[in-house]
Tab-separated table of C-alpha atoms in Angstrom:
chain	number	residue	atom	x	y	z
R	1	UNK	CA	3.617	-1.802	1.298
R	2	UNK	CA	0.313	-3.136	-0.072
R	3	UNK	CA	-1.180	-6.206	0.916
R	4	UNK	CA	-0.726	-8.088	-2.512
R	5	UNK	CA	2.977	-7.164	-2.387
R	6	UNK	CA	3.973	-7.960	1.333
R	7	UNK	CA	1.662	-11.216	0.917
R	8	UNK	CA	4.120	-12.091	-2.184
R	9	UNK	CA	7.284	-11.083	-0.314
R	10	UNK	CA	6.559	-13.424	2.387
R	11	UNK	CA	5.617	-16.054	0.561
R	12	UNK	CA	9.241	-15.990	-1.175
R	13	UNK	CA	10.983	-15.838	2.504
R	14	UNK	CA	8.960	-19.011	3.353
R	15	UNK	CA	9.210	-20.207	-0.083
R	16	UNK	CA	12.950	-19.775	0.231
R	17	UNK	CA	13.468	-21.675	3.696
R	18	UNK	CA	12.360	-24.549	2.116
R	19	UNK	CA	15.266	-24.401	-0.127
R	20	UNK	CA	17.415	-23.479	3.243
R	21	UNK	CA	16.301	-26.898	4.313
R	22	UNK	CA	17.264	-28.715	1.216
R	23	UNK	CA	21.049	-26.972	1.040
R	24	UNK	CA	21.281	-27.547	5.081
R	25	UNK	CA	20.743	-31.284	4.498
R	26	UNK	CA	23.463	-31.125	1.083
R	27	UNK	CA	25.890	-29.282	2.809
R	28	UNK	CA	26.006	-29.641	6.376
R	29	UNK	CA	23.329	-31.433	7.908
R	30	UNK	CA	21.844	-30.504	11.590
R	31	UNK	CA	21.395	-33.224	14.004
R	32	UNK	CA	18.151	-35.198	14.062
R	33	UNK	CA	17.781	-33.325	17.751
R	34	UNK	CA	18.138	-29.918	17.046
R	35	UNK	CA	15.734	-30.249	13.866
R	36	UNK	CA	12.945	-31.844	16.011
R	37	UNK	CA	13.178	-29.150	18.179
R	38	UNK	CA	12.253	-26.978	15.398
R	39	UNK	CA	9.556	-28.848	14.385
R	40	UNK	CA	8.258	-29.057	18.017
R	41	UNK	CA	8.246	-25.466	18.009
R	42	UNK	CA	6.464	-25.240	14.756
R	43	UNK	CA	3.734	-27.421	15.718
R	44	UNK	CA	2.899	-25.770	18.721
R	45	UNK	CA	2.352	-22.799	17.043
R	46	UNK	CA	0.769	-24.086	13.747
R	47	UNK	CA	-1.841	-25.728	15.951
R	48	UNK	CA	-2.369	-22.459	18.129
R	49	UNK	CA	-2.978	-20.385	15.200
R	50	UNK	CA	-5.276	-23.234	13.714
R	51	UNK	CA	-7.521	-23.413	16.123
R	52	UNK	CA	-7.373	-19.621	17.629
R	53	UNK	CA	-6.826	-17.855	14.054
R	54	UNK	CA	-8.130	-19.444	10.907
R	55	UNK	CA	-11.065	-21.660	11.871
R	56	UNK	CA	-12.642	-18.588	13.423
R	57	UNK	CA	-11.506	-16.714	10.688
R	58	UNK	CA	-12.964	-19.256	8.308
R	59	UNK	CA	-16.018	-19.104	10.214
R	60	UNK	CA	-17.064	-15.475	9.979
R	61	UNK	CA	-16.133	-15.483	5.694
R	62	UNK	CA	-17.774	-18.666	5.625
R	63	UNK	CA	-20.140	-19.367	8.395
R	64	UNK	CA	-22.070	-21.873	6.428
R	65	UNK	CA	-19.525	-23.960	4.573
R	66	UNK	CA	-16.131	-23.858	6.255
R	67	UNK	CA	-16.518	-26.808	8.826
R	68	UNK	CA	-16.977	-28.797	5.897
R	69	UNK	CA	-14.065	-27.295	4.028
R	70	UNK	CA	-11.877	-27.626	6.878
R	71	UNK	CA	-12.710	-30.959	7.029
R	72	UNK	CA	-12.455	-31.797	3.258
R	73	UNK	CA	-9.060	-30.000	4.116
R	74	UNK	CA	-7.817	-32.328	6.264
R	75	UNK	CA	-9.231	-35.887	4.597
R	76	UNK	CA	-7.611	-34.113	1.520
R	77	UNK	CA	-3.659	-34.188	3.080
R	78	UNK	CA	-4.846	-37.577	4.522
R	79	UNK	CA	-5.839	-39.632	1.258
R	80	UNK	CA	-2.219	-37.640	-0.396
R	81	UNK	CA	-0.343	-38.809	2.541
R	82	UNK	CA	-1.471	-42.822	1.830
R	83	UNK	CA	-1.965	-42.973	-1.543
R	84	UNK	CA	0.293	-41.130	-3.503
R	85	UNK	CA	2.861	-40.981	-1.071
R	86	UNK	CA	2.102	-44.338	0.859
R	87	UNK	CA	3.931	-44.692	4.567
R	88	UNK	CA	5.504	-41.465	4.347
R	89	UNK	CA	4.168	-38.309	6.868
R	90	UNK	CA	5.889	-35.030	6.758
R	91	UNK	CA	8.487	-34.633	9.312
R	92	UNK	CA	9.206	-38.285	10.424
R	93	UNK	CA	12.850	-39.160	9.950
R	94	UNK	CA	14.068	-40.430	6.769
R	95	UNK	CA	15.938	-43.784	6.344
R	96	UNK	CA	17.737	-44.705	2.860
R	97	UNK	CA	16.327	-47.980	2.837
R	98	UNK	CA	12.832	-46.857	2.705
R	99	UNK	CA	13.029	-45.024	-0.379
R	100	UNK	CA	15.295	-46.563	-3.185
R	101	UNK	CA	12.632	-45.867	-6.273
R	102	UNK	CA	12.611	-42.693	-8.172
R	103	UNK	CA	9.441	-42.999	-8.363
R	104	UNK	CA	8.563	-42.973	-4.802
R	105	UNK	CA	10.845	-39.691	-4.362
R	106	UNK	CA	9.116	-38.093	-6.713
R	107	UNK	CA	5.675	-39.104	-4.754
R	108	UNK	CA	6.705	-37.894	-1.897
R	109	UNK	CA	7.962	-34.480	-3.507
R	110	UNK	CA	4.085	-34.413	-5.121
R	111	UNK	CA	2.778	-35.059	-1.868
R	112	UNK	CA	5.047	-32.097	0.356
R	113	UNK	CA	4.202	-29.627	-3.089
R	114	UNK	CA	0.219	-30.434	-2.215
R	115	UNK	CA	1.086	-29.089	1.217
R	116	UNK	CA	3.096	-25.958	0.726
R	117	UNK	CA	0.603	-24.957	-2.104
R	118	UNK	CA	-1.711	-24.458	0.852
R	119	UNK	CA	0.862	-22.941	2.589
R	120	UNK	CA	0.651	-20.101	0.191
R	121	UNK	CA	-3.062	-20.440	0.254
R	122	UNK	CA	-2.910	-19.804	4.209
R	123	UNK	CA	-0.563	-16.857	4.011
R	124	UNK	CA	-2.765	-14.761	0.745
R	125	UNK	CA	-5.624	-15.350	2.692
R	126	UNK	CA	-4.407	-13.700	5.699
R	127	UNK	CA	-3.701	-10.798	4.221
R	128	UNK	CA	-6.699	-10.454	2.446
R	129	UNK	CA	-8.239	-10.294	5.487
R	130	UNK	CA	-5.681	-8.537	7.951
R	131	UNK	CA	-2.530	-7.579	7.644
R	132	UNK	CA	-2.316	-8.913	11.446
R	133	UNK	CA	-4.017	-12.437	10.422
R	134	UNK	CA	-1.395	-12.852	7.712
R	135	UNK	CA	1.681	-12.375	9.693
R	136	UNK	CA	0.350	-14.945	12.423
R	137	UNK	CA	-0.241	-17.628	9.191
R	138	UNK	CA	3.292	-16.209	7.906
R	139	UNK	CA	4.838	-17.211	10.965
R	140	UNK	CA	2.560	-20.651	11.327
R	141	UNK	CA	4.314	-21.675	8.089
R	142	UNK	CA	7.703	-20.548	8.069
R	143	UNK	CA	8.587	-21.882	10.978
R	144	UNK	CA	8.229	-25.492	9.278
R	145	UNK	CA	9.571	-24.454	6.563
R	146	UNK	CA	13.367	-25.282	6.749
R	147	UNK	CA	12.583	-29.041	8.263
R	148	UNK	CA	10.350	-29.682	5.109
R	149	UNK	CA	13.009	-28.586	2.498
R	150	UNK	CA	15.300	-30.531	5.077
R	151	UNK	CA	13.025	-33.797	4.252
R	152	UNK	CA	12.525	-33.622	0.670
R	153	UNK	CA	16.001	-33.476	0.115
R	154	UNK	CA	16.681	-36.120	2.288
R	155	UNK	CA	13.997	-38.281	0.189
R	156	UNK	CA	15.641	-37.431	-2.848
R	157	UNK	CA	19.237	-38.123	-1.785
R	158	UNK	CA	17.730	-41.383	0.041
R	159	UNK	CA	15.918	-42.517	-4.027
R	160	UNK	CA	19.793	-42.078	-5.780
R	161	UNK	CA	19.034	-38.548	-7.069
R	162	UNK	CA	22.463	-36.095	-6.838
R	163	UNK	CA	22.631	-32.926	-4.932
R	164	UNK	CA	20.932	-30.823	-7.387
R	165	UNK	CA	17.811	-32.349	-7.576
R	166	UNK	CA	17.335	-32.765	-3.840
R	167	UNK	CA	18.020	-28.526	-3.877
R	168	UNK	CA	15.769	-28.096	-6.961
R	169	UNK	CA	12.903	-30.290	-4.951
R	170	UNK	CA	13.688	-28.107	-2.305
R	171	UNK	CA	13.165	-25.278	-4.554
R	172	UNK	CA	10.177	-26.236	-5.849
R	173	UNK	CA	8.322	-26.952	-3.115
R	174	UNK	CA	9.220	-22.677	-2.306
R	175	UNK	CA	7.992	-21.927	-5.982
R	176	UNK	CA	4.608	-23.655	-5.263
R	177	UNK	CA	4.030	-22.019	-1.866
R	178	UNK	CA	4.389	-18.465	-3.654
R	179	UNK	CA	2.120	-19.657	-6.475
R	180	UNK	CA	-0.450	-20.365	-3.567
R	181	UNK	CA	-0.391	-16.797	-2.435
R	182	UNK	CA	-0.557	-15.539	-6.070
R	183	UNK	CA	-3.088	-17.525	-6.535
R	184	UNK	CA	-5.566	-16.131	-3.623
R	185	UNK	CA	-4.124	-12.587	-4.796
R	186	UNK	CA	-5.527	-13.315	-8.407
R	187	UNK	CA	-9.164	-14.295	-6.930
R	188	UNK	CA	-9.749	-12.554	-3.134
R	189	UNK	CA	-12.903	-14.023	-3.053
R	190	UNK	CA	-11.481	-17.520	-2.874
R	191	UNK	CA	-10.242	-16.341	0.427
R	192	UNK	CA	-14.036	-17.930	2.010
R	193	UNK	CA	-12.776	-21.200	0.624
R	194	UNK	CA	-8.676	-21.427	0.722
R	195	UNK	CA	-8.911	-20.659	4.527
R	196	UNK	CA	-11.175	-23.124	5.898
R	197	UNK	CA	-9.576	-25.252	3.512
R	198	UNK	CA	-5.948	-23.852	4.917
R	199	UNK	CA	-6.836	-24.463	8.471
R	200	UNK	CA	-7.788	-28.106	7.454
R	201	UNK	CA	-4.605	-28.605	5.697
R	202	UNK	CA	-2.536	-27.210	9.060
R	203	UNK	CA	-4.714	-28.786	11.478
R	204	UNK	CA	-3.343	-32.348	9.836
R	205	UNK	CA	-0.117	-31.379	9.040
R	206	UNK	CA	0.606	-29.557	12.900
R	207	UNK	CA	-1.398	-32.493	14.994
R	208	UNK	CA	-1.387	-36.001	13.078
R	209	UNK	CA	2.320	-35.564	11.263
R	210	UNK	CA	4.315	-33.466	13.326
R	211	UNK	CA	3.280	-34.135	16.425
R	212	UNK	CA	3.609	-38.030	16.855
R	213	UNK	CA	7.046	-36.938	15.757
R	214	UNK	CA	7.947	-34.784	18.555
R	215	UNK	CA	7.025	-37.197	20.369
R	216	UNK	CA	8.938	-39.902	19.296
R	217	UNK	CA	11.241	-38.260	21.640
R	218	UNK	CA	11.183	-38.873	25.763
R	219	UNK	CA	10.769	-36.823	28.349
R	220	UNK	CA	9.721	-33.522	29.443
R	221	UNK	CA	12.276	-31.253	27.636
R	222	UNK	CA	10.161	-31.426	23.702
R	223	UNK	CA	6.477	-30.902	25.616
R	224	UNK	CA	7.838	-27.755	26.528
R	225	UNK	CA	9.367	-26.599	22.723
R	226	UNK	CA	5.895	-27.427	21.820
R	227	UNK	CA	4.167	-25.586	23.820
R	228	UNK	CA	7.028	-22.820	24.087
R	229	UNK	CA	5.172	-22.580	20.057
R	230	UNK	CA	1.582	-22.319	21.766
R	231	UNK	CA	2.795	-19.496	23.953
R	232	UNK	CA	5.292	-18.083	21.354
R	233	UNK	CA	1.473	-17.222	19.381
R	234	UNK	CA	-0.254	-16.204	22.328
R	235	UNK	CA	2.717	-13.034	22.990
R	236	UNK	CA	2.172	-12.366	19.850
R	237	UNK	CA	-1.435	-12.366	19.962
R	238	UNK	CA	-1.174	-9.999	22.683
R	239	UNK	CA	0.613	-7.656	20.763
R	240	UNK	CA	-1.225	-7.304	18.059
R	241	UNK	CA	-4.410	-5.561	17.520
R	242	UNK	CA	-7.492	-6.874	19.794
C-alpha cells in the first residue's frame, strides 16, 4: 500500500475512535478511572514520540525554522485553549454545571477540531517521511483518540444538546483529523512546516493538558501507566528500523 493511501487509512481509524469516544460516553459510559488510565498511557507516549521522533524529525526538514514553529505550535493550542475555549483543557473531567451555553459547547468543539486537525497534520507528515515515523505519530494520536471523542460529547451533552449532536461532534472532530492528513498529502512539501508545527501542538496537548490530569490522581499506580506509554514507544522503537 502506498504511502498516500495507508496515511489516509489511518487517519480514518483515528478519525473514527474519536467517534468511539463520543458513542462510549452516549451509550455506556466508562468510569472516570479506567479512562484516565488511557489518557495516562497516551501521554506517556505522545510525549516520548515528541521529543524522540518529531522535533528531531522537524529538525533535519527544517533545521533553520522548526524551533520556532514548534514553538508557534504550542503558543498556538495555548491562546485556543483560553480564548476561544476559556477554562476548558483537553482531557480534564467534565462537570454539567460548567457548560450550560450552546455557545460554549460549540467553543470547545472549535477548540478539540484545532487539535485533531494537527493530528492529521502529524500522521501525513510521517509518512511522507517514513513509513516507520508515521506509524509511531499514528500510534501517538490514536491512543488519545477515544478520551477526546469521550469529552466532546460529554461537553455537548453537559450544553443541552441530544445524543446526536454529541456523536456528530464526535464525528467531526474524526472528519477534520483525516482532512489534516489529506491536506499534507495534497502539498508534501508542507511536511518542513506541519511537523515542527505537529510536535508543538503534541508537546502542549501530551505535557500541559493531559498530564496535570493524570495527575489529579494519587499515588504510584498512574506514574507507572504513564510511563508504561514512554516505554510502550521505546519497544517499539527498538523494533523498528535503526
Amino acid at each position: 500500500m502506498s504511502a498516500l493511501w495507508l496515511s489516509l487509512t489511518l487517519g480514518l481509524v483515528a478519525g473514527l475512535a474519536d467517534y468511539l469516544g463520543g458513542f462510549l460516553l452516549v451509550r455506556q459510559s466508562p468510569s472516570a478511572r479506567a479512562l484516565r488510565y488511557f489518557v495516562a498511557l497516551g501521554a506517556g507516549f505522545m510525549l516520548a514520540a515528541a521529543v524522540l521522533e518529531m522535533i528531531p524529525e522537524g529538525l533535519h526538514v527544517n533545521p533553520r525554522f522548526a524551533p520556532l514553529l514548534i514553538l508557534v505550535g504550542y503558543c498556538a493550542v495555548h491562546l485556543v485553549e483560553h480564548s476561544l475555549v476559556p477554562h476548558f483543557h483537553f482531557g480534564e473531567q467534565t462537570h454539567e454545571h460548567e457548560f450550560i451555553a450552546a455557545k460554549t459547547s460549540y467553543s470547545v468543539l472549535l477548540g478539540l477540531a484545532t487539535h485533531t486537525f494537527f493530528d492529521g497534520v502529524a500522521i501525513g507528515s510521517g509518512f511522507v517521511l517514513s513509513h516507520w515515523l508515521g506509524w509511531i505519530l499514528f500510534f501517538a494520536v490514536f491512543l488519545h483518540k477515544i478520551p477526546e471523542g469521550f469529552t466532546v460529547a460529554s461537553v455537548m451533552l453537559a450544553g443541552g444538546r441530544g445524543a446526536a449532536t454529541a456523536l456528530n461532534s464526535a464525528l467531526f472532530l474524526g472528519a477534520t483529523t483525516v482532512l489534516g492528513v489529506l491536506v499534507i498529502n495534497l502539498e508534501p512539501s508542507w511536511v518542513r512546516v506541519g511537523l515542527p508545527l505537529s510536535a508543538g501542538v503534541t508537546i502542549y496537548v501530551a505535557a500541559t493538558d493531559l498530564v496535570p490530569e493524570v495527575n489529579r490522581e494519587p499515588g504510584l499506580r498512574m506514574a507507572l501507566v504513564f510511563l508504561a506509554g514512554v516505554v510502550v514507544f521505546f519497544i517499539l522503537r527498538l523494533l523498528g528500523p535503526g
